[in-house]
mmCIF file of C-alpha atoms in Angstrom:
data_model
loop_
_atom_site.group_PDB
_atom_site.id
_atom_site.type_symbol
_atom_site.label_atom_id
_atom_site.label_comp_id
_atom_site.label_asym_id
_atom_site.label_seq_id
_atom_site.Cartn_x
_atom_site.Cartn_y
_atom_site.Cartn_z
ATOM 1 C CA MET A 105 0.000 0.000 0.000
ATOM 2 C CA THR A 106 1.216 3.398 -0.884
ATOM 3 C CA GLY A 107 1.500 5.332 2.318
ATOM 4 C CA ILE A 108 1.992 2.502 4.782
ATOM 5 C CA ILE A 109 5.246 1.124 3.317
ATOM 6 C CA LYS A 110 6.833 4.577 3.023
ATOM 7 C CA GLY A 111 5.863 5.542 6.536
ATOM 8 C CA GLY A 112 6.891 2.252 8.011
ATOM 9 C CA PHE A 113 3.373 0.986 8.380
ATOM 10 C CA PHE A 114 2.039 1.616 4.867
ATOM 11 C CA ALA A 115 2.643 -1.988 4.616
ATOM 12 C CA LEU A 116 1.261 -4.290 6.610
ATOM 13 C CA SER A 117 1.282 -7.927 4.503
ATOM 14 C CA ILE A 118 -1.966 -12.714 3.188
ATOM 15 C CA ALA A 119 -1.586 -16.873 4.883
ATOM 16 C CA LEU A 120 -3.030 -23.582 3.709
ATOM 17 C CA VAL A 121 -3.010 -26.780 5.755
ATOM 18 C CA ALA A 122 -3.578 -30.507 5.487
ATOM 19 C CA SER A 123 -3.734 -33.262 8.065
ATOM 20 C CA PRO A 124 -3.381 -37.004 7.682
ATOM 21 C CA THR A 125 -6.298 -39.392 8.171
ATOM 22 C CA ILE A 126 -5.910 -41.926 10.971
ATOM 23 C CA CYS A 127 -7.085 -45.490 10.390
ATOM 24 C CA LEU A 128 -7.629 -47.783 13.377
ATOM 25 C CA ALA A 129 -8.280 -51.551 13.406
ATOM 26 C CA ASP A 130 -10.324 -53.607 15.870
ATOM 27 C CA PRO A 131 -8.416 -55.752 18.402
ATOM 28 C CA ILE A 132 -7.430 -59.188 17.079
ATOM 29 C CA ASP A 133 -8.087 -62.490 18.833
ATOM 30 C CA PRO A 134 -4.935 -64.676 18.252
ATOM 31 C CA ALA A 135 -6.998 -67.862 18.310
ATOM 32 C CA ALA A 136 -9.430 -66.532 15.752
ATOM 33 C CA ALA A 137 -6.577 -65.394 13.561
ATOM 34 C CA THR A 138 -5.135 -68.920 13.310
ATOM 35 C CA ALA A 139 -8.410 -70.883 13.210
ATOM 36 C CA GLU A 140 -9.569 -72.577 9.994
ATOM 37 C CA PRO A 141 -12.517 -70.840 8.335
ATOM 38 C CA PRO A 142 -15.845 -72.702 8.320
ATOM 39 C CA VAL A 143 -16.457 -74.970 5.342
ATOM 40 C CA GLY A 144 -17.928 -73.104 2.402
ATOM 41 C CA GLU A 145 -16.757 -69.692 3.627
ATOM 42 C CA PRO A 146 -13.767 -67.876 2.135
ATOM 43 C CA ALA A 147 -10.722 -67.213 4.271
ATOM 44 C CA ILE A 148 -10.319 -63.597 5.395
ATOM 45 C CA ALA A 149 -6.861 -62.136 5.843
ATOM 46 C CA VAL A 150 -6.523 -60.156 9.066
ATOM 47 C CA THR A 151 -3.836 -57.513 9.275
ATOM 48 C CA GLN A 152 -2.609 -55.748 12.401
ATOM 49 C CA VAL A 153 -2.535 -51.962 11.875
ATOM 50 C CA ASP A 154 0.177 -50.086 13.715
ATOM 51 C CA PRO A 155 -1.025 -47.198 15.896
ATOM 52 C CA ALA A 156 -0.862 -43.808 14.189
ATOM 53 C CA PRO A 157 2.033 -41.623 15.334
ATOM 54 C CA ALA A 158 1.184 -38.905 17.810
ATOM 55 C CA PRO A 159 1.099 -35.319 16.442
ATOM 56 C CA ARG A 160 4.531 -33.790 16.543
ATOM 57 C CA GLU A 161 5.112 -31.221 19.278
ATOM 58 C CA TRP A 162 6.828 -27.888 18.786
ATOM 59 C CA THR A 163 10.578 -27.809 19.428
ATOM 60 C CA PRO A 164 13.017 -24.859 19.329
ATOM 61 C CA LEU A 165 14.773 -23.983 16.075
ATOM 62 C CA LYS A 166 18.514 -23.439 16.346
ATOM 63 C CA PHE A 167 21.208 -21.975 14.108
ATOM 64 C CA SER A 168 23.130 -25.253 14.343
ATOM 65 C CA ASN A 169 20.455 -27.256 12.469
ATOM 66 C CA PHE A 170 19.371 -24.422 10.190
ATOM 67 C CA GLY A 171 18.687 -26.454 7.036
ATOM 68 C CA LYS A 172 16.997 -29.429 8.697
ATOM 69 C CA GLU A 173 13.478 -28.008 9.055
ATOM 70 C CA PHE A 174 13.063 -26.422 5.610
ATOM 71 C CA THR A 175 10.734 -29.240 4.551
ATOM 72 C CA GLU A 176 9.032 -29.860 7.894
ATOM 73 C CA ARG A 177 5.451 -28.751 8.345
ATOM 74 C CA TRP A 178 5.007 -25.575 10.379
ATOM 75 C CA ILE A 179 4.063 -26.076 14.034
ATOM 76 C CA PRO A 180 2.447 -23.146 15.898
ATOM 77 C CA VAL A 181 4.704 -21.829 18.640
ATOM 78 C CA PRO A 182 3.316 -21.797 22.207
ATOM 79 C CA ASN A 183 2.833 -18.487 23.958
ATOM 80 C CA GLY A 184 5.868 -17.088 25.734
ATOM 81 C CA THR A 185 6.448 -18.170 29.308
ATOM 82 C CA SER A 186 4.645 -15.055 30.591
ATOM 83 C CA GLY A 187 1.707 -15.576 28.203
ATOM 84 C CA ALA A 188 2.688 -13.174 25.403
ATOM 85 C CA PRO A 189 1.188 -14.611 22.161
ATOM 86 C CA ARG A 190 2.769 -14.387 18.705
ATOM 87 C CA GLN A 191 0.061 -12.279 17.110
ATOM 88 C CA GLY A 192 0.449 -9.476 14.581
ATOM 89 C CA TRP A 193 -0.155 -5.831 15.479
ATOM 90 C CA LEU A 194 -0.766 -2.794 13.289
ATOM 91 C CA ALA A 195 2.283 -0.883 12.006
ATOM 92 C CA THR A 196 4.483 -3.541 13.605
ATOM 93 C CA ALA A 197 7.082 -5.992 12.304
ATOM 94 C CA ASP A 198 6.535 -9.720 12.911
ATOM 95 C CA GLY A 199 9.594 -11.692 13.981
ATOM 96 C CA PHE A 200 7.479 -14.867 13.919
ATOM 97 C CA PHE A 201 5.307 -16.767 11.412
ATOM 98 C CA THR A 202 1.502 -16.610 11.292
ATOM 99 C CA ARG A 203 -1.152 -18.425 9.260
ATOM 100 C CA GLU A 204 -3.912 -15.869 8.767
ATOM 101 C CA PHE A 205 -6.214 -13.971 6.430
ATOM 102 C CA HIS A 206 -6.534 -10.184 6.898
ATOM 103 C CA LEU A 207 -9.057 -7.598 5.707
ATOM 104 C CA ALA A 208 -8.089 -3.996 6.523
ATOM 105 C CA TYR A 209 -9.395 -0.478 5.940
ATOM 106 C CA ASP A 210 -7.581 2.791 6.593
ATOM 107 C CA TYR A 211 -8.502 6.452 6.243
ATOM 108 C CA THR A 212 -5.754 9.077 5.962
ATOM 109 C CA ASP A 213 -6.335 12.731 6.843
ATOM 110 C CA SER A 214 -3.635 14.315 4.680
ATOM 111 C CA ARG A 215 -2.402 17.689 3.453
ATOM 112 C CA GLY A 216 -4.099 17.377 0.082
ATOM 113 C CA PRO A 217 -6.993 15.053 -0.731
ATOM 114 C CA ASP A 218 -7.774 12.562 2.006
ATOM 115 C CA ALA A 219 -7.348 8.882 1.146
ATOM 116 C CA HIS A 220 -9.265 5.637 1.631
ATOM 117 C CA GLU A 221 -7.733 2.185 1.216
ATOM 118 C CA VAL A 222 -8.983 -1.397 1.504
ATOM 119 C CA LEU A 223 -6.592 -4.339 1.327
ATOM 120 C CA VAL A 224 -6.424 -8.071 1.891
ATOM 121 C CA ARG A 225 -3.427 -9.984 3.176
ATOM 122 C CA PHE A 226 -2.690 -13.709 3.225
ATOM 123 C CA ASN A 227 0.055 -15.150 5.449
ATOM 124 C CA TYR A 228 1.158 -18.760 5.120
ATOM 125 C CA PRO A 229 4.143 -20.664 6.566
ATOM 126 C CA LEU A 230 5.375 -23.083 3.888
ATOM 127 C CA SER A 231 7.509 -24.894 6.473
ATOM 128 C CA ARG A 232 9.023 -24.329 9.912
ATOM 129 C CA ARG A 233 11.758 -22.241 8.296
ATOM 130 C CA PHE A 234 10.081 -20.516 5.337
ATOM 131 C CA TRP A 235 7.078 -18.170 5.186
ATOM 132 C CA ALA A 236 5.351 -16.074 2.512
ATOM 133 C CA GLY A 237 2.837 -13.252 2.768
ATOM 134 C CA LEU A 238 0.880 -11.469 0.035
ATOM 135 C CA GLU A 239 -0.673 -8.025 0.519
ATOM 136 C CA VAL A 240 -3.132 -6.740 -2.100
ATOM 137 C CA PRO A 241 -4.474 -3.153 -1.796
ATOM 138 C CA PHE A 242 -7.350 -3.701 -4.200
ATOM 139 C CA TYR A 243 -9.062 -0.355 -3.580
ATOM 140 C CA GLN A 244 -7.493 3.086 -3.134
ATOM 141 C CA ARG A 245 -9.438 6.311 -3.478
ATOM 142 C CA LEU A 246 -8.678 9.993 -2.994
ATOM 143 C CA THR A 247 -11.420 12.422 -2.007
ATOM 144 C CA ASN A 248 -10.798 14.353 -5.248
ATOM 145 C CA GLY A 249 -12.317 11.401 -7.110
ATOM 146 C CA ARG A 250 -9.267 9.403 -8.194
ATOM 147 C CA ASP A 251 -9.311 5.693 -7.434
ATOM 148 C CA ASN A 252 -7.336 2.672 -8.567
ATOM 149 C CA PHE A 253 -5.555 -0.554 -7.629
ATOM 150 C CA GLY A 254 -2.461 -0.306 -5.413
ATOM 151 C CA ASP A 255 0.992 -1.894 -5.444
ATOM 152 C CA ILE A 256 1.049 -5.534 -4.320
ATOM 153 C CA THR A 257 3.653 -6.531 -1.723
ATOM 154 C CA LEU A 258 5.079 -10.050 -1.566
ATOM 155 C CA SER A 259 7.069 -10.849 1.570
ATOM 156 C CA THR A 260 9.355 -13.885 1.923
ATOM 157 C CA LEU A 261 10.939 -14.702 5.281
ATOM 158 C CA VAL A 262 13.292 -17.345 6.662
ATOM 159 C CA MET A 263 13.299 -18.228 10.373
ATOM 160 C CA LEU A 264 16.860 -18.014 11.684
ATOM 161 C CA ALA A 265 16.236 -19.152 15.255
ATOM 162 C CA GLU A 266 13.266 -19.617 17.549
ATOM 163 C CA THR A 267 12.744 -20.453 21.210
ATOM 164 C CA ARG A 268 9.582 -20.126 23.246
ATOM 165 C CA ASN A 269 10.443 -16.531 24.171
ATOM 166 C CA LEU A 270 12.411 -15.379 21.123
ATOM 167 C CA SER A 271 11.991 -15.441 17.321
ATOM 168 C CA ILE A 272 14.365 -13.963 14.739
ATOM 169 C CA ASN A 273 13.689 -14.047 11.006
ATOM 170 C CA THR A 274 15.083 -12.361 7.926
ATOM 171 C CA GLY A 275 13.908 -11.865 4.368
ATOM 172 C CA VAL A 276 12.732 -9.365 1.782
ATOM 173 C CA GLY A 277 9.507 -7.445 1.250
ATOM 174 C CA TRP A 278 8.964 -6.991 -2.492
ATOM 175 C CA ARG A 279 6.786 -4.027 -3.479
ATOM 176 C CA LEU A 280 5.631 -4.728 -7.028
ATOM 177 C CA PRO A 281 4.605 -2.039 -9.591
ATOM 178 C CA THR A 282 0.966 -3.053 -10.043
ATOM 179 C CA GLY A 283 -0.805 0.204 -9.137
ATOM 180 C CA SER A 284 -1.507 3.586 -10.655
ATOM 181 C CA VAL A 285 1.167 6.290 -10.956
ATOM 182 C CA LEU A 286 -1.549 8.894 -10.297
ATOM 183 C CA LEU A 287 -1.889 7.590 -6.729
ATOM 184 C CA GLY A 288 1.853 7.321 -6.125
ATOM 185 C CA ASN A 289 2.079 3.636 -7.025
ATOM 186 C CA ASN A 290 3.716 1.629 -9.809
ATOM 187 C CA ARG A 291 7.008 1.330 -7.944
ATOM 188 C CA PHE A 292 9.383 -1.589 -7.550
ATOM 189 C CA SER A 293 10.964 -1.413 -4.104
ATOM 190 C CA PRO A 294 12.586 -4.404 -2.332
ATOM 191 C CA THR A 295 13.244 -4.079 1.404
ATOM 192 C CA PRO A 296 15.707 -6.569 2.966
ATOM 193 C CA GLN A 297 15.008 -6.828 6.696
ATOM 194 C CA VAL A 298 15.662 -8.563 10.009
ATOM 195 C CA ASN A 299 12.710 -8.946 12.406
ATOM 196 C CA VAL A 300 12.590 -9.964 16.064
ATOM 197 C CA PHE A 301 10.007 -10.932 18.719
ATOM 198 C CA THR A 302 10.668 -11.514 22.405
ATOM 199 C CA ASP A 303 8.548 -12.161 25.501
ATOM 200 C CA VAL A 304 9.965 -9.975 28.282
ATOM 201 C CA GLY A 305 7.629 -11.038 31.129
ATOM 202 C CA HIS A 306 4.218 -10.169 32.619
ATOM 203 C CA GLY A 307 2.526 -10.545 29.227
ATOM 204 C CA PHE A 308 4.777 -7.905 27.652
ATOM 205 C CA SER A 309 6.506 -8.461 24.338
ATOM 206 C CA LEU A 310 8.925 -6.415 22.264
ATOM 207 C CA ARG A 311 8.958 -6.493 18.452
ATOM 208 C CA GLY A 312 11.261 -4.760 16.024
ATOM 209 C CA ARG A 313 12.736 -4.490 12.539
ATOM 210 C CA VAL A 314 15.810 -3.081 10.866
ATOM 211 C CA GLY A 315 15.648 -2.880 7.077
ATOM 212 C CA TYR A 316 16.915 -1.085 4.012
ATOM 213 C CA GLN A 317 14.397 0.147 1.449
ATOM 214 C CA PHE A 318 15.618 0.411 -2.137
ATOM 215 C CA ALA A 319 13.704 3.227 -3.786
ATOM 216 C CA ASP A 320 12.399 3.574 -7.348
ATOM 217 C CA ARG A 321 11.955 6.408 -9.870
ATOM 218 C CA GLY A 322 14.554 8.759 -8.420
ATOM 219 C CA ASP A 323 13.482 8.588 -4.776
ATOM 220 C CA ALA A 324 16.120 8.155 -2.087
ATOM 221 C CA ASP A 325 16.894 4.783 -0.509
ATOM 222 C CA ALA A 326 16.098 4.674 3.202
ATOM 223 C CA VAL A 327 16.936 2.847 6.403
ATOM 224 C CA VAL A 328 13.694 1.710 8.071
ATOM 225 C CA VAL A 329 13.389 0.883 11.775
ATOM 226 C CA ASN A 330 10.435 -0.374 13.813
ATOM 227 C CA ALA A 331 10.202 -0.751 17.602
ATOM 228 C CA THR A 332 7.014 -1.819 19.390
ATOM 229 C CA ILE A 333 6.031 -2.719 22.929
ATOM 230 C CA GLY A 334 2.708 -4.189 24.070
ATOM 231 C CA GLN A 335 1.028 -6.264 26.752
ATOM 232 C CA THR A 336 -1.602 -9.014 26.548
ATOM 233 C CA VAL A 337 -3.849 -8.773 29.613
ATOM 234 C CA THR A 338 -6.545 -11.464 29.170
ATOM 235 C CA PRO A 339 -6.468 -15.174 28.231
ATOM 236 C CA HIS A 340 -7.393 -16.363 24.735
ATOM 237 C CA SER A 341 -10.708 -17.898 25.870
ATOM 238 C CA LYS A 342 -12.187 -14.685 27.340
ATOM 239 C CA THR A 343 -14.027 -13.773 24.141
ATOM 240 C CA PRO A 344 -14.981 -11.229 22.870
ATOM 241 C CA PHE A 345 -12.091 -9.703 24.830
ATOM 242 C CA GLY A 346 -9.710 -12.651 24.623
ATOM 243 C CA ASP A 347 -5.994 -11.968 24.162
ATOM 244 C CA LEU A 348 -6.841 -8.313 24.785
ATOM 245 C CA THR A 349 -3.658 -6.423 23.960
ATOM 246 C CA TRP A 350 -2.576 -2.808 23.961
ATOM 247 C CA TYR A 351 0.564 -1.722 22.130
ATOM 248 C CA VAL A 352 2.480 1.303 20.880
ATOM 249 C CA ALA A 353 4.462 1.077 17.643
ATOM 250 C CA ALA A 354 7.161 3.527 16.539
ATOM 251 C CA ASN A 355 8.414 3.685 12.944
ATOM 252 C CA TRP A 356 11.307 5.643 11.503
ATOM 253 C CA SER A 357 12.318 5.987 7.854
ATOM 254 C CA GLN A 358 15.624 7.771 7.297
ATOM 255 C CA PRO A 359 16.658 8.506 3.679
ATOM 256 C CA VAL A 360 20.331 8.008 2.972
ATOM 257 C CA THR A 361 20.549 11.362 1.168
ATOM 258 C CA ARG A 362 20.546 14.575 3.191
ATOM 259 C CA ASN A 363 18.061 16.495 1.061
ATOM 260 C CA ALA A 364 15.231 13.987 1.638
ATOM 261 C CA PRO A 365 13.058 14.367 4.773
ATOM 262 C CA SER A 366 12.908 11.634 7.398
ATOM 263 C CA PHE A 367 9.604 10.231 8.648
ATOM 264 C CA VAL A 368 8.746 9.232 12.219
ATOM 265 C CA SER A 369 5.358 8.086 13.503
ATOM 266 C CA ILE A 370 3.675 6.597 16.573
ATOM 267 C CA THR A 371 0.766 4.120 16.366
ATOM 268 C CA PRO A 372 -1.134 3.173 19.534
ATOM 269 C CA GLY A 373 -3.487 0.246 19.007
ATOM 270 C CA LEU A 374 -5.601 -2.575 20.431
ATOM 271 C CA ARG A 375 -6.204 -6.219 19.476
ATOM 272 C CA THR A 376 -8.904 -8.572 20.787
ATOM 273 C CA HIS A 377 -10.066 -12.151 20.128
ATOM 274 C CA LEU A 378 -13.773 -12.135 19.250
ATOM 275 C CA GLY A 379 -14.068 -15.934 19.106
ATOM 276 C CA GLY A 380 -13.276 -18.757 16.698
ATOM 277 C CA ASN A 381 -9.788 -17.335 16.070
ATOM 278 C CA LEU A 382 -11.373 -14.170 14.652
ATOM 279 C CA PHE A 383 -9.589 -11.005 15.808
ATOM 280 C CA LEU A 384 -10.350 -7.294 15.625
ATOM 281 C CA LEU A 385 -7.601 -4.659 15.541
ATOM 282 C CA GLY A 386 -7.729 -0.877 15.599
ATOM 283 C CA GLY A 387 -5.138 1.875 15.699
ATOM 284 C CA ILE A 388 -4.366 5.500 14.916
ATOM 285 C CA THR A 389 -1.082 6.637 13.403
ATOM 286 C CA PHE A 390 0.281 10.048 14.370
ATOM 287 C CA PRO A 391 3.277 11.428 12.451
ATOM 288 C CA VAL A 392 5.959 13.027 14.594
ATOM 289 C CA THR A 393 7.574 14.681 11.581
ATOM 290 C CA PRO A 394 6.205 18.064 10.409
ATOM 291 C CA TYR A 395 2.734 17.987 8.865
ATOM 292 C CA ARG A 396 4.016 19.483 5.586
ATOM 293 C CA ASP A 397 6.077 16.323 4.999
ATOM 294 C CA SER A 398 3.411 13.743 5.866
ATOM 295 C CA PHE A 399 -0.245 13.775 7.038
ATOM 296 C CA ARG A 400 -2.326 14.549 10.118
ATOM 297 C CA GLU A 401 -3.365 11.046 11.188
ATOM 298 C CA ARG A 402 -4.380 7.680 9.810
ATOM 299 C CA PHE A 403 -7.196 5.508 11.230
ATOM 300 C CA ILE A 404 -6.851 1.749 10.732
ATOM 301 C CA VAL A 405 -9.348 -1.085 11.330
ATOM 302 C CA GLN A 406 -8.482 -4.714 10.583
ATOM 303 C CA ILE A 407 -10.141 -8.123 10.866
ATOM 304 C CA VAL A 408 -7.900 -11.196 11.129
ATOM 305 C CA GLN A 409 -8.968 -14.820 10.755
ATOM 306 C CA GLY A 410 -6.465 -17.389 11.939
ATOM 307 C CA PHE A 411 -6.590 -20.964 10.672
#
């Protein structure tokens, strides 16, 4: 999406499973298995079926066995020891993997025409080590009447290491030139990044990102940094206020050339579990940089369905 990637939360990013069928056999009587069948009746072969293996439990991922889990099915990570869940927040980097579908709307009160945007996002872990997310801003409209499709963002991440309280991944967010130039789109801009999540106790977690955004069409490259703190205060089952979480996200984009303005913003937000792994998120982004270089505020509402 146009404004969110440039401001550090103009991007936010969409996420398929299968499970084996278990076949059980009735207990076998050894005497019946060796007895001769009655005359005139065909013999029936009886086969002992081995018990199905128990579902595999989550185990930490280490640097030392980095390549081993690239083909292993993703296993959801338990909450941190203090109860902090690995759940995405608005304008925040994810150092962990999620399997979710997002539908989001944001309204930007800007210097010129105000802007509306609707996007979908699909996040899917292809294995314990590899994850992909697709963000599609399918509707963007300015209050002066212009509307169009936005730039799609494809994110690919590799999990470097993961314990119950810490996740570190790295990868690239690929902004693809699929939108209209009139709305500031049609740009190709890869952003290599390192993301981190950590449970720091009492339901608090810290998230962050350091990345480098390669610009397009004469714009300046930029170093992008995210730092977020939040606390989950209710258990998952307390719907419609389950996993109730408050957080504050800070984003900074610093161009590498001196003549380009930097951008800093703060986004306070909330997340709650409504039930059935359906979540509702809301937040407001306030730029710290001068209004002439950005916008007044941005209001964001998002629905997330985990699966």
